[in-house]
CSV table of C-alpha atoms and ligand atoms in Angstrom, one decimal:
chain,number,residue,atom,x,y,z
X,1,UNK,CA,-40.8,5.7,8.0
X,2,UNK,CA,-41.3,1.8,7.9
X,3,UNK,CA,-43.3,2.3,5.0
X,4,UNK,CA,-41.1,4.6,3.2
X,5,UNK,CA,-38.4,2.0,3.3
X,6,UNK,CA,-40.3,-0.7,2.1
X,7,UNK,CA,-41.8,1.3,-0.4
X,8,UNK,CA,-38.2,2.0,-1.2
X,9,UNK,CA,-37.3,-1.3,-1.5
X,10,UNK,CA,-40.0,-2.4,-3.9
X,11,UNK,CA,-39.6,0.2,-6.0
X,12,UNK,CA,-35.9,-0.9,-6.6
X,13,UNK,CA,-36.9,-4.5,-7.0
X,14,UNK,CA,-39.5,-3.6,-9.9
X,15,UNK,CA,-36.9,-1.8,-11.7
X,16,UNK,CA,-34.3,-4.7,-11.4
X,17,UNK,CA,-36.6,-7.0,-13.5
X,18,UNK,CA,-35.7,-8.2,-16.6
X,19,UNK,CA,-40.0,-8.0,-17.2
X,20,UNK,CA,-39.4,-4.0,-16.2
X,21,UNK,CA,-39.6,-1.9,-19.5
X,22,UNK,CA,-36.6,0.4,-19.7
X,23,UNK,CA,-38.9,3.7,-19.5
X,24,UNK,CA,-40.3,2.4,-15.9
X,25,UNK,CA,-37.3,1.4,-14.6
X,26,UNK,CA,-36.1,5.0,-15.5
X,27,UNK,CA,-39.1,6.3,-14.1
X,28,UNK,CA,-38.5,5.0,-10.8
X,29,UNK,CA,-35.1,5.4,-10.9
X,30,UNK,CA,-35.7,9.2,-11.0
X,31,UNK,CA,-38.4,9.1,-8.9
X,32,UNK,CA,-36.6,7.5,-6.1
X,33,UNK,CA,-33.2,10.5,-6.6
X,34,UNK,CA,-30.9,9.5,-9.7
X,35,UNK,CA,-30.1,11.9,-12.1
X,36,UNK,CA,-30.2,10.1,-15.4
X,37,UNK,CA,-29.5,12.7,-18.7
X,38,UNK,CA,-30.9,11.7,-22.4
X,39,UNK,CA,-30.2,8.6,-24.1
X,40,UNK,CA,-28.7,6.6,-21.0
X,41,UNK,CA,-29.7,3.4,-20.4
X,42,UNK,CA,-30.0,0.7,-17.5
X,43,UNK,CA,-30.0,-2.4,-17.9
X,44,UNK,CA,-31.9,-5.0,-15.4
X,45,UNK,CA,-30.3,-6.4,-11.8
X,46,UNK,CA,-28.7,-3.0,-11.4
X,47,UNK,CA,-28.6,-2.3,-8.0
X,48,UNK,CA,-28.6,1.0,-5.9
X,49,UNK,CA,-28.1,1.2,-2.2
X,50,UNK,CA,-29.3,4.8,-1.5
X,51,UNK,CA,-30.3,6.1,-5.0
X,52,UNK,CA,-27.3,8.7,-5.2
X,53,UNK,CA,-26.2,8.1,-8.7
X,54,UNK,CA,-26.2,10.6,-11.8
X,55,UNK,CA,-25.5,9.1,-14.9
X,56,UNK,CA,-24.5,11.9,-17.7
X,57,UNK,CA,-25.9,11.7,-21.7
X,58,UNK,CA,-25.7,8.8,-23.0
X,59,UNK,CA,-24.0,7.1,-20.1
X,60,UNK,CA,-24.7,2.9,-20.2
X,61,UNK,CA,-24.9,0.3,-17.0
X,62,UNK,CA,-25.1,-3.2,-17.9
X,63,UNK,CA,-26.7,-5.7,-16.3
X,64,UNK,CA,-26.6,-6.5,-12.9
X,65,UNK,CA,-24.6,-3.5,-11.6
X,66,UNK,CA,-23.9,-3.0,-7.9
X,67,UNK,CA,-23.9,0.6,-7.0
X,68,UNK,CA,-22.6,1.0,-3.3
X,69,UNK,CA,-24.0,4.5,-3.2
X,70,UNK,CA,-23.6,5.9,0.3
X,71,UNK,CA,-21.8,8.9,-1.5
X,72,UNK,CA,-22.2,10.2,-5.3
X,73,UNK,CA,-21.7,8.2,-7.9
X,74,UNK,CA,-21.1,9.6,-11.1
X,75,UNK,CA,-21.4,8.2,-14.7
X,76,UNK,CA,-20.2,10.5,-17.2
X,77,UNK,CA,-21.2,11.1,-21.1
X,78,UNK,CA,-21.2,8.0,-23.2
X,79,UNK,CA,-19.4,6.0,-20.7
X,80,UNK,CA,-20.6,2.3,-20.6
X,81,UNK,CA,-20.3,0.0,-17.4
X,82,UNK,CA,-20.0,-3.9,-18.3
X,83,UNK,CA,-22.2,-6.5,-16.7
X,84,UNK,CA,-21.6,-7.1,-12.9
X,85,UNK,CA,-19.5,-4.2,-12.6
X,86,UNK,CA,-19.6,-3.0,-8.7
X,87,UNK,CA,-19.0,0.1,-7.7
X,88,UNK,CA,-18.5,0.9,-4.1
X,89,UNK,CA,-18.0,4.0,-2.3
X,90,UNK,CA,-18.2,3.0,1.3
X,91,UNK,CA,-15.2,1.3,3.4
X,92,UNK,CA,-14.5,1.6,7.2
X,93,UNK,CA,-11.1,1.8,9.5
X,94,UNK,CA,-9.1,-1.4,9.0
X,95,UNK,CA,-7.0,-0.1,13.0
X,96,UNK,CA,-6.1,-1.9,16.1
X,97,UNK,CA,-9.5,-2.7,17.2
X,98,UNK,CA,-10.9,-6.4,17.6
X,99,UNK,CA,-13.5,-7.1,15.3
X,100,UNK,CA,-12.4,-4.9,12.4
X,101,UNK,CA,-15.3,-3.7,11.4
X,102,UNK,CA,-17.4,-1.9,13.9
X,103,UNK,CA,-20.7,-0.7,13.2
X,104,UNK,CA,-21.1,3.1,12.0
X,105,UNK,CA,-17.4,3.8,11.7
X,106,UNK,CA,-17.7,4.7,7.9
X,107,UNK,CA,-15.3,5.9,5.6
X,108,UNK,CA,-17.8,7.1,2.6
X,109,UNK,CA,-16.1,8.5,-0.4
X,110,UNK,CA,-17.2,9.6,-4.4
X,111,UNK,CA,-16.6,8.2,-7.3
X,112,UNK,CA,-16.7,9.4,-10.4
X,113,UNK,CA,-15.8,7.9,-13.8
X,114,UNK,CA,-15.4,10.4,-16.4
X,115,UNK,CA,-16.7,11.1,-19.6
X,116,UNK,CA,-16.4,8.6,-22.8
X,117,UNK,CA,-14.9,5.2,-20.6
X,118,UNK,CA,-15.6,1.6,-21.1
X,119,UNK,CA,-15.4,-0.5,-18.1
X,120,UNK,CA,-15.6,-4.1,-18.5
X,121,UNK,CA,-17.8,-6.9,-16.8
X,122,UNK,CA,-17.0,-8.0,-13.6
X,123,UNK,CA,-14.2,-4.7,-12.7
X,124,UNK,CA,-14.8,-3.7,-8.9
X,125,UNK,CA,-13.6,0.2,-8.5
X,126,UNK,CA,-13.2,1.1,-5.0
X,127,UNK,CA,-14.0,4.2,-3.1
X,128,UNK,CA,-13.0,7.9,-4.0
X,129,UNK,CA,-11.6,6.5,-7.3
X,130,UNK,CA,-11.6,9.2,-10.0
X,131,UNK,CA,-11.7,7.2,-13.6
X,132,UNK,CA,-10.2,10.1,-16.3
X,133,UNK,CA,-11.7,10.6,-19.4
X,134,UNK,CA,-11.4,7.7,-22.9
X,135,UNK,CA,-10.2,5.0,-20.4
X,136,UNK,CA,-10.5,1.4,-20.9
X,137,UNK,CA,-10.7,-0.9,-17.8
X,138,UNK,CA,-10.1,-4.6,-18.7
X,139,UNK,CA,-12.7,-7.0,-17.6
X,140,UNK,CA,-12.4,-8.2,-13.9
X,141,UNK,CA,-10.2,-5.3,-12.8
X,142,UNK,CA,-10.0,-4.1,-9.6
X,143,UNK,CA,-9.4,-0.1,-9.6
X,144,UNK,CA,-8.1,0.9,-6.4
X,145,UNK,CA,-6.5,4.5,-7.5
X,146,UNK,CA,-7.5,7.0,-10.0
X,147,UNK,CA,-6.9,7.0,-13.3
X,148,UNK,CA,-4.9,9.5,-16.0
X,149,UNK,CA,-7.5,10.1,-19.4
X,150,UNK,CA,-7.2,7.8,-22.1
X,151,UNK,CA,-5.4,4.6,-20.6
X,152,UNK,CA,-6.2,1.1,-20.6
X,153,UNK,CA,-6.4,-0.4,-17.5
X,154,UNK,CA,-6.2,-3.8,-16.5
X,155,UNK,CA,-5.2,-6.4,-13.3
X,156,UNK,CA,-5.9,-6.8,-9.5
X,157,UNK,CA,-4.5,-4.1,-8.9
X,158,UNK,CA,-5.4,-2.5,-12.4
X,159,UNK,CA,-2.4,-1.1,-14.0
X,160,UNK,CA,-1.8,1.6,-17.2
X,161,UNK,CA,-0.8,-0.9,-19.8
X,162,UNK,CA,-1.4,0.9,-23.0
X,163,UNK,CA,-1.8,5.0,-23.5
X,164,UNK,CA,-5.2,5.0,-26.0
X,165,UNK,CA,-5.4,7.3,-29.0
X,166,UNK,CA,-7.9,9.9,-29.4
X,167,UNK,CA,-9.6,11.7,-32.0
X,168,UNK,CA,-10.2,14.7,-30.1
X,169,UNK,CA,-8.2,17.5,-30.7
X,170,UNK,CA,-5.2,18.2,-28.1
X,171,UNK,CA,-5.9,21.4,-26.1
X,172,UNK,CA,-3.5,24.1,-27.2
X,173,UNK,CA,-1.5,25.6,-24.3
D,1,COA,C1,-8.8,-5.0,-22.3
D,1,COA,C2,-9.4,-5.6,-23.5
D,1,COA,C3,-10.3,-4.7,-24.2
D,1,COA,C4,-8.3,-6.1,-24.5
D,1,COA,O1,-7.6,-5.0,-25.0
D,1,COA,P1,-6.4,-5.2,-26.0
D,1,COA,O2,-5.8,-3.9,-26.3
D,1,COA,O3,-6.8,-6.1,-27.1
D,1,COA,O4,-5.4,-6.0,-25.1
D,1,COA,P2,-4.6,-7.4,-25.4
D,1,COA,O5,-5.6,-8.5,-25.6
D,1,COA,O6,-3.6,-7.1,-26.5
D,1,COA,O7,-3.9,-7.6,-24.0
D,1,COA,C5,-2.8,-6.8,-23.6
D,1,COA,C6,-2.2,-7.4,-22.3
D,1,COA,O8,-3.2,-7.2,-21.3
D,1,COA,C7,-3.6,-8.4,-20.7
D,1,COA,N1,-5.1,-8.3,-20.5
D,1,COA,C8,-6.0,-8.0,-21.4
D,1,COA,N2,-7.2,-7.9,-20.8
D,1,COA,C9,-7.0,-8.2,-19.5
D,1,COA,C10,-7.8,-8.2,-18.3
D,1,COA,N3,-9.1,-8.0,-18.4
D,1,COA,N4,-7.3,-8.5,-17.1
D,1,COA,C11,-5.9,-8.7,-17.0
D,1,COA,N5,-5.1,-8.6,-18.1
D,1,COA,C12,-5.6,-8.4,-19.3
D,1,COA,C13,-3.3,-9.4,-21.8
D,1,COA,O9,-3.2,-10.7,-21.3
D,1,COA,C14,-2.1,-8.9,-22.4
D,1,COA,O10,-1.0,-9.2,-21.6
D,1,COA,P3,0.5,-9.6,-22.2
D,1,COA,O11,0.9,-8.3,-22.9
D,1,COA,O12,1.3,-9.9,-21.0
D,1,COA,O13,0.2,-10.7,-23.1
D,1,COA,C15,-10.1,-6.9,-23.2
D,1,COA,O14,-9.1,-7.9,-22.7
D,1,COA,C16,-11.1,-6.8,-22.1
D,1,COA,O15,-10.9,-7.0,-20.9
D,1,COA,N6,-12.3,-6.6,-22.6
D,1,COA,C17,-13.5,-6.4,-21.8
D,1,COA,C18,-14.6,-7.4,-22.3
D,1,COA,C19,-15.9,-7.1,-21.5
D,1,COA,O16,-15.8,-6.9,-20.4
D,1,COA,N7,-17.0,-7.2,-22.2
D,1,COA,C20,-18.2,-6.9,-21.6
D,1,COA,C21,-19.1,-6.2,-22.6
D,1,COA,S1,-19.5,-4.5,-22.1
């Protein structure tokens, strides 16, 4: 069990080099439970706390990524994550009880950010946010609610500041 976990944990340091070669870190990556489709990339420093991460084709994490996996994360098709770009999908009870945060009391929700987005460096998105397809999240945003498809997001707390255009065809009724 010990062994398994340190194992573990060197495993995810070699992939976090910048000396790791893309193909290993992928390797391991899949070896230790992501599901990573064709033509996605990771970049090095991203982080995974319990290796429960699918990234879709062509999906894109930047550099130093934290992925606060205790449930799914999802990366969908062509969607690229800017560098330092946390994800987090754990939080606990914030009730009347002194201290706050007790041990084991955890919330743990998915997120998923849909197909074709571009989230900028340094944008936190917090737990059991749904990002909709096409959207744009401004660089140091904090996403604490889902998103609508093909908005640009931006601000602590990110806001819909501009609908984006699409070339896709709108689905007939
Ligand atoms: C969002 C972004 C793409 C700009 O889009 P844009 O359509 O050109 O937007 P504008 O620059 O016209 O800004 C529109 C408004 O949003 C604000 N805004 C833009 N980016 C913002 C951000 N990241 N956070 C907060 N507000 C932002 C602007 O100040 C402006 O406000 P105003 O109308 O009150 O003046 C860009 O600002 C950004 O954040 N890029 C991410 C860069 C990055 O992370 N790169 C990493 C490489 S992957």
């Amino acid at each position: 069990m010990l062994f398994k976990k340190y194992a573990t944990l060197t495993l995810v340091a070699i992939q976090k080099s910048t000396f790791c070669p893309t193909s290993i870190r992928h390797s391991i990556l899949v070896y230790l439970g992501w599901t990573i489709g064709e033509n996605c990339a990771v970049m090095p420093g991203s982080a995974p706390v319990i290796n429960n991460v699918t990234l879709e084709d062509g999906a894109h994490l930047g550099p130093n990524t934290l992925l606060d996996d205790h449930a799914g994360i999802t990366i969908g098709k062509d969607t690229r994550l800017g560098p330092n770009s946390i994800i987090l999908t754990r939080t606990h009870p914030i009730n009347a009880t002194i201290p706050r945060r007790i041990r084991g009391q955890d919330i743990d929700l998915p997120v998923i950010v849909g197909r074709g987005c571009w989230i900028g460096a340094h944008v936190v998105i917090l737990p059991g946010v749904r990002i909709g397809e096409g959207c744009v999240v401004g660089a140091g945003s904090v996403v604490t609610k889902s998103t609508e498809p093909n908005g640009l997001y931006v601000g602590n707390p990110a806001k819909r500041i501009k609908d984006l255009e699409t070339d896709e065809p709108k689905p007939t009724a």
